[in-house]
XYZ file of C-alpha atoms in Angstrom:
490
model
C 133.954 123.288 78.575
C 132.864 121.013 81.427
C 130.509 118.121 80.752
C 126.838 119.133 81.356
C 126.085 116.209 83.642
C 122.779 117.550 84.931
C 121.428 118.281 81.458
C 122.362 114.740 80.446
C 120.526 113.307 83.469
C 117.451 115.477 82.823
C 117.140 114.985 79.081
C 118.234 111.366 78.602
C 114.677 110.185 79.402
C 113.454 112.552 76.652
C 115.865 110.945 74.194
C 114.467 107.566 75.206
C 110.917 108.853 74.772
C 111.688 110.120 71.262
C 113.311 106.813 70.286
C 110.275 104.942 71.591
C 107.872 107.250 69.733
C 109.704 107.062 66.399
C 111.242 103.606 66.322
C 109.434 101.496 68.916
C 108.017 98.394 67.271
C 107.554 95.519 69.706
C 106.481 95.871 73.323
C 109.694 94.186 74.457
C 111.966 96.608 72.572
C 110.004 99.583 73.941
C 110.337 98.356 77.513
C 114.057 97.615 77.110
C 114.595 101.104 75.679
C 112.826 102.592 78.705
C 115.050 100.532 81.021
C 118.209 101.765 79.294
C 117.206 105.435 79.370
C 116.254 105.318 83.055
C 119.239 103.178 84.121
C 121.842 105.601 82.729
C 120.491 108.645 84.666
C 120.423 106.531 87.834
C 124.020 105.365 87.325
C 125.156 108.904 86.516
C 123.385 110.454 89.522
C 124.961 107.806 91.796
C 128.363 108.623 90.330
C 127.858 112.351 90.933
C 126.632 111.699 94.482
C 129.747 109.658 95.291
C 132.179 111.960 93.476
C 131.114 115.106 95.345
C 129.857 113.558 98.591
C 131.556 116.138 100.804
C 131.120 119.197 98.579
C 127.368 119.694 98.432
C 127.337 122.722 100.735
C 127.132 124.813 97.568
C 125.705 124.012 94.102
C 127.804 121.507 92.182
C 127.916 120.637 88.452
C 126.593 124.121 87.737
C 125.405 124.990 84.244
C 124.870 128.706 83.681
C 123.919 129.920 80.210
C 122.158 133.127 79.214
C 118.682 132.072 78.129
C 116.434 135.140 77.696
C 118.767 138.161 78.089
C 115.998 140.748 77.849
C 114.525 139.595 81.171
C 117.782 138.374 82.750
C 116.641 134.717 82.692
C 119.288 131.988 82.630
C 119.449 128.276 82.026
C 120.836 127.735 85.508
C 121.211 124.208 86.855
C 123.018 122.914 89.922
C 122.599 120.518 92.830
C 123.490 120.880 96.496
C 122.899 118.508 99.409
C 119.184 119.259 99.415
C 118.519 118.672 95.721
C 121.069 115.918 95.079
C 119.212 113.409 97.242
C 115.980 114.289 95.419
C 117.645 113.674 92.051
C 118.894 110.327 93.353
C 115.390 109.419 94.559
C 113.828 110.398 91.212
C 116.215 108.387 89.064
C 115.922 105.379 91.397
C 112.121 105.383 91.314
C 112.122 106.187 87.590
C 113.860 102.906 86.807
C 111.743 100.901 89.248
C 108.549 102.437 87.807
C 109.536 101.098 84.395
C 110.086 97.625 85.868
C 106.778 97.795 87.752
C 105.115 98.602 84.403
C 106.411 95.466 82.684
C 102.922 93.932 82.514
C 101.439 96.884 80.580
C 99.859 95.445 77.437
C 97.826 98.252 75.865
C 99.200 101.307 74.046
C 102.647 100.380 75.287
C 104.508 102.943 73.171
C 102.423 105.866 74.447
C 102.613 104.686 78.054
C 106.400 104.571 78.237
C 106.699 107.785 76.231
C 104.683 109.679 78.839
C 106.429 107.930 81.739
C 109.838 109.092 80.513
C 108.631 112.653 79.867
C 107.280 112.705 83.421
C 110.696 111.758 84.817
C 112.319 114.557 82.824
C 109.984 117.195 84.279
C 110.574 116.088 87.858
C 114.360 115.977 87.457
C 114.287 119.484 85.998
C 112.459 120.809 89.056
C 115.111 119.496 91.437
C 118.047 120.750 89.347
C 116.773 124.254 88.507
C 118.293 127.277 90.240
C 116.424 129.818 88.097
C 112.801 130.411 89.137
C 111.480 130.725 85.585
C 113.141 127.457 84.580
C 111.851 125.872 87.786
C 108.298 126.908 86.895
C 108.524 125.530 83.353
C 109.778 122.147 84.562
C 107.086 122.191 87.273
C 104.435 122.486 84.559
C 105.930 119.745 82.371
C 104.709 116.982 84.696
C 101.068 118.043 84.329
C 100.307 116.593 80.886
C 102.074 113.216 81.389
C 100.276 112.677 84.702
C 96.926 113.531 83.146
C 97.482 111.132 80.242
C 98.807 108.296 82.398
C 95.896 108.440 84.841
C 93.087 109.069 82.341
C 94.154 106.381 79.834
C 95.735 103.579 81.872
C 93.960 104.166 85.181
C 90.938 102.412 86.648
C 87.626 103.417 88.226
C 86.760 107.108 87.855
C 90.045 107.737 86.068
C 88.882 110.726 83.980
C 87.437 112.434 87.048
C 90.598 111.824 89.076
C 92.844 113.050 86.262
C 90.833 116.254 85.788
C 90.775 116.856 89.554
C 94.549 116.523 89.668
C 94.908 118.983 86.782
C 92.556 121.565 88.332
C 94.282 121.522 91.715
C 97.728 121.665 90.110
C 96.806 124.511 87.757
C 95.402 126.624 90.591
C 98.595 126.076 92.574
C 100.727 126.830 89.523
C 98.866 130.104 88.940
C 99.728 131.111 92.503
C 103.377 130.201 91.932
C 103.563 132.187 88.691
C 102.113 135.250 90.426
C 104.699 134.877 93.214
C 107.594 134.475 90.784
C 106.557 137.544 88.779
C 106.115 139.618 91.939
C 109.599 138.603 93.048
C 111.119 139.387 89.651
C 109.426 142.771 89.218
C 110.628 143.856 92.656
C 114.165 142.428 92.596
C 115.011 141.911 88.915
C 116.273 138.411 89.732
C 115.062 134.847 89.117
C 117.622 133.312 91.489
C 116.535 130.625 93.957
C 119.753 130.739 95.973
C 119.589 133.970 97.967
C 117.226 135.543 100.476
C 115.028 138.241 98.929
C 116.741 141.589 99.554
C 115.108 144.905 100.350
C 111.431 143.877 100.222
C 108.815 145.005 102.729
C 107.472 142.392 105.123
C 104.003 142.702 103.544
C 105.357 141.955 100.068
C 107.559 139.124 101.330
C 104.550 137.612 103.116
C 102.401 137.840 99.986
C 105.005 136.087 97.838
C 105.696 133.530 100.575
C 102.058 132.468 100.889
C 101.477 132.378 97.133
C 104.393 129.961 96.871
C 103.331 128.077 99.986
C 99.830 127.515 98.582
C 101.267 125.895 95.453
C 103.636 123.673 97.421
C 100.935 122.820 99.989
C 98.689 121.519 97.189
C 101.484 119.287 95.932
C 102.686 118.012 99.332
C 99.633 117.911 100.134
C 98.603 119.782 103.291
C 95.124 119.626 104.851
C 92.674 120.919 103.566
C 94.248 120.977 100.066
C 94.679 117.206 99.979
C 91.448 115.915 98.441
C 92.885 115.332 94.947
C 95.431 112.841 96.276
C 93.288 109.827 97.319
C 91.374 109.911 94.023
C 94.528 110.209 91.904
C 96.281 107.406 93.800
C 93.284 105.105 93.779
C 92.633 105.358 90.055
C 96.204 105.670 88.734
C 98.097 102.651 87.369
C 100.552 101.130 89.840
C 103.756 102.660 88.429
C 102.151 106.100 88.315
C 101.140 105.745 91.969
C 104.777 104.874 92.724
C 105.985 108.058 90.992
C 103.146 110.186 92.375
C 103.700 109.194 96.005
C 107.426 108.619 95.682
C 108.540 111.795 93.930
C 105.735 114.137 92.864
C 104.643 114.928 96.422
C 108.281 115.598 97.305
C 108.330 118.554 94.923
C 106.072 120.326 97.429
C 108.344 119.724 100.416
C 111.443 120.587 98.399
C 109.844 123.830 97.205
C 108.956 124.841 100.768
C 112.532 124.391 101.968
C 114.251 125.856 98.924
C 111.899 128.746 98.113
C 109.683 129.556 101.106
C 112.208 129.103 103.918
C 115.369 129.710 101.906
C 114.295 132.949 100.217
C 111.934 134.315 102.904
C 113.381 133.238 106.278
C 111.834 136.209 108.126
C 108.324 135.256 106.988
C 108.980 131.601 107.822
C 109.999 132.510 111.378
C 107.008 134.844 111.819
C 104.346 132.358 110.659
C 105.947 129.076 111.754
C 103.588 128.597 114.772
C 100.540 128.723 112.471
C 102.015 126.452 109.795
C 103.052 123.840 112.367
C 99.396 123.633 113.450
C 98.506 122.648 109.880
C 101.274 120.037 110.051
C 99.802 118.451 113.187
C 96.285 118.504 111.691
C 97.598 116.779 108.541
C 99.344 114.111 110.641
C 96.357 113.320 112.854
C 93.611 113.778 110.263
C 95.444 111.696 107.670
C 96.088 108.897 110.157
C 92.519 108.922 111.493
C 90.928 108.822 108.037
C 93.322 106.039 107.002
C 91.865 103.873 109.771
C 88.477 103.950 108.031
C 89.629 102.892 104.561
C 88.637 99.551 103.073
C 90.385 99.996 99.701
C 94.028 98.941 99.796
C 95.337 101.712 97.510
C 93.192 104.369 99.128
C 94.537 103.395 102.546
C 98.132 103.906 101.408
C 97.128 107.204 99.765
C 95.651 108.646 102.961
C 98.686 107.460 104.918
C 100.795 109.698 102.653
C 98.873 112.758 103.845
C 99.768 111.860 107.428
C 103.437 111.199 106.674
C 103.813 114.405 104.675
C 102.561 116.201 107.791
C 105.844 115.157 109.441
C 107.692 116.903 106.627
C 105.748 120.108 107.237
C 106.404 119.812 110.991
C 110.131 119.384 110.423
C 110.338 122.302 107.997
C 108.570 124.878 110.167
C 110.014 123.743 113.468
C 112.959 125.627 111.934
C 115.877 123.817 113.533
C 118.810 122.429 111.587
C 118.056 118.886 112.763
C 114.337 119.099 111.952
C 115.045 120.488 108.457
C 117.486 117.635 107.859
C 114.895 115.184 109.186
C 112.205 116.650 106.925
C 114.439 116.171 103.882
C 115.301 112.622 104.925
C 111.581 111.986 105.434
C 110.994 113.095 101.841
C 113.485 110.495 100.634
C 112.375 107.800 103.069
C 108.679 108.209 102.362
C 109.453 108.072 98.639
C 110.989 104.609 98.794
C 108.628 103.236 101.480
C 105.407 104.346 99.820
C 106.808 103.429 96.418
C 107.266 99.904 97.752
C 103.784 99.814 99.309
C 102.105 100.875 96.061
C 104.179 98.336 94.122
C 103.005 95.659 96.560
C 99.389 96.814 96.233
C 99.789 96.470 92.473
C 101.085 92.912 92.820
C 98.220 91.920 95.114
C 95.665 93.466 92.737
C 97.251 91.910 89.643
C 97.339 88.411 91.101
C 94.042 88.350 93.015
C 92.047 90.881 90.929
C 90.882 92.329 94.221
C 91.870 95.342 96.332
C 89.002 95.548 98.817
C 90.490 94.699 102.214
C 87.371 92.870 103.516
C 87.414 90.634 100.424
C 91.050 89.616 100.916
C 92.511 87.302 103.528
C 95.065 84.598 104.232
C 97.281 85.497 101.269
C 100.509 84.707 103.156
C 99.855 81.044 102.431
C 99.701 81.560 98.653
C 102.215 84.407 98.242
C 104.729 84.304 101.126
C 107.333 86.536 99.442
C 104.784 89.260 98.740
C 103.487 88.944 102.313
C 106.971 89.331 103.815
C 107.970 92.297 101.630
C 104.606 94.021 102.156
C 105.149 93.560 105.893
C 108.616 95.117 105.665
C 107.158 98.122 103.836
C 104.395 98.463 106.420
C 106.780 98.232 109.367
C 109.030 100.839 107.747
C 106.008 103.121 107.345
C 105.246 102.915 111.074
C 108.877 103.744 111.881
C 110.367 100.425 113.003
C 114.020 100.828 114.099
C 116.580 99.819 111.445
C 114.325 101.119 108.664
C 114.570 104.496 106.922
C 111.171 105.468 108.372
C 112.552 105.369 111.897
C 115.665 107.382 111.045
C 113.679 110.141 109.331
C 110.916 110.434 111.907
C 113.387 110.350 114.804
C 115.288 113.300 113.327
C 112.057 115.228 112.705
C 110.829 114.699 116.266
C 114.191 115.326 117.897
C 114.775 118.493 115.901
C 111.231 119.768 116.458
C 111.157 119.007 120.189
C 114.450 120.831 120.763
C 113.648 123.751 118.470
C 113.807 127.293 119.868
C 111.747 128.823 117.046
C 108.617 129.362 119.183
C 107.263 128.405 122.585
C 104.619 125.760 121.822
C 106.698 123.670 119.434
C 107.191 120.869 122.008
C 103.454 120.440 122.478
C 102.904 120.235 118.723
C 105.718 117.696 118.434
C 104.126 115.486 121.100
C 100.793 115.671 119.250
C 102.615 114.669 116.073
C 104.049 111.606 117.805
C 100.472 110.423 118.436
C 100.264 109.912 114.683
C 102.885 107.162 114.983
C 100.602 105.225 117.322
C 97.686 105.505 114.912
C 99.960 104.504 112.026
C 100.967 101.350 113.883
C 97.276 100.563 114.328
C 96.235 100.772 110.689
C 99.410 99.139 109.311
C 99.137 96.111 111.599
C 95.383 95.948 110.947
C 95.778 95.850 107.166
C 98.610 93.298 107.275
C 96.542 90.997 109.499
C 93.389 91.349 107.385
C 95.048 90.888 104.001
C 97.651 88.215 104.709
C 96.847 86.348 107.899
C 93.106 86.274 108.632
C 90.358 84.223 106.983
C 92.242 82.019 104.545
C 90.097 81.873 101.387
C 90.164 78.918 99.024
C 89.334 81.078 96.002
C 92.885 82.451 96.146
C 94.543 79.009 96.164
C 95.643 79.359 92.535
C 97.305 82.752 92.791
C 101.028 83.004 92.141
C 103.748 84.612 94.189
C 106.161 87.231 92.834
C 108.174 86.162 89.785
C 111.899 86.805 89.293
C 111.500 90.308 87.787
C 109.020 91.353 90.458
C 111.271 90.030 93.225
C 114.234 91.963 91.836
C 112.169 95.165 91.783
C 110.713 94.909 95.275
C 113.999 93.738 96.809
C 115.648 96.901 95.434
C 113.121 98.925 97.453
C 113.809 96.840 100.559
C 117.580 97.224 100.172
C 117.264 101.019 100.009
C 114.945 101.118 103.035
C 117.298 99.004 105.141
C 120.479 100.777 103.986
C 119.138 104.215 104.970
C 117.710 102.818 108.201
C 120.954 101.172 109.299
C 123.331 103.867 108.051
C 121.393 107.142 107.597
C 124.624 109.170 107.506
C 125.060 108.190 103.885
C 122.326 110.762 103.199
C 122.198 112.983 106.278
C 125.816 114.121 105.896
C 124.985 115.351 102.390
C 121.592 116.796 103.365
C 123.185 118.745 106.230
C 125.533 120.451 103.800
C 122.617 121.658 101.700
C 120.505 122.684 104.704
C 123.285 124.661 106.446
C 123.092 127.871 104.313
C 119.309 127.977 104.793
C 119.613 127.294 108.514
C 122.160 130.087 108.943
C 119.629 132.585 107.553
C 117.047 131.325 110.063
C 119.505 131.235 112.988
C 120.352 134.887 112.499
C 116.684 135.734 113.137
C 116.010 133.551 116.192
């Protein structure tokens, strides 16, 4: 029997959580346990990525076990080029989230327990090839996120946590209805094949039920309003996971389920969905310009950048789909870094209002430089992962033959880059270089652990920016079967 690598990656964080819950005594031992049980999944996912680098055109490391025979449900796991990069992103940010949480001093055992359970749920989503299993893992992340925000958050943390739960539950109800409709009409839970023999009306109904759920998670305008509140009031590490990985579940679901299973519906409604993408890009960027809270500014910028993902997906070209997937990965590490930097600024200055900050580059030069790198990556500076991803999205969208107006929508999307440059440069100047304030003279720069954490983010951003083929070659393999279904319809 082959080694169940994916099950090990998914459930190792649960083992760590159980050890912490039962045997955790000191805060240091709890944190070290969390490091161990997030480091091993990261090392294992890297090993799998390297071992099968050229084979991800079909699911690898497949685990297929009869689960509920009466309804033909299976414990079916596997990763292709699309999901493998998401697993890599999740394990990478899972470890860094633990390191970012090193300063947590209250209810330490509970905090790391929920953080590890959260990682398990997200990994399960990206590895599942059975829709019922996918749905169960999708729901697992709900309780940990609620607990982490409502207990260790700040501000209106209970309100933000409840708002997140309500939006997620409504989306999940839509997904469950779609999955059941698909099963009752096909008898299958598979996520790998296009839906056979269904009427266009039924396909459209299932497509939009799924799309609604994924649009809430991505999020897409006007289903985005939970995101700024959740980001603003969540603890730093939870913001890193929320922006870095949780939003990516929405984009992944759109590619895997909406486009992959219902290519005819995707082609038919692509012109409408791309309009929502452009609105998300421009609205998110415009509202970001008006923010005065550092975390809220980064949160609204995520809405804009996830609009590029939606544009790339429904431009329906092979290059734009690859770019959208790379944007998911790139945005995960860039925004993860930006939220980590926001956390450092808040922790050391006890302030996150942009007008109240100023001149911090003098007191914390390392934080200023790394924050600047994250900001420049977010606006798509060449040699960063942000540039590589956005370039592929725009190139693929502009050259798409899916529908006639796609070039105009792409040009409108590019305007978002200009606005992004405006608010990123504005916030960097206001926080680090304008109005040096003596009350911050005593603040410290990043310590050794913090430098190690944020430099890991920077290394990933620069590696993908300089040599994007390390991911795009793998992503292309996973996108190709989906693209072939679309190409046959264009």
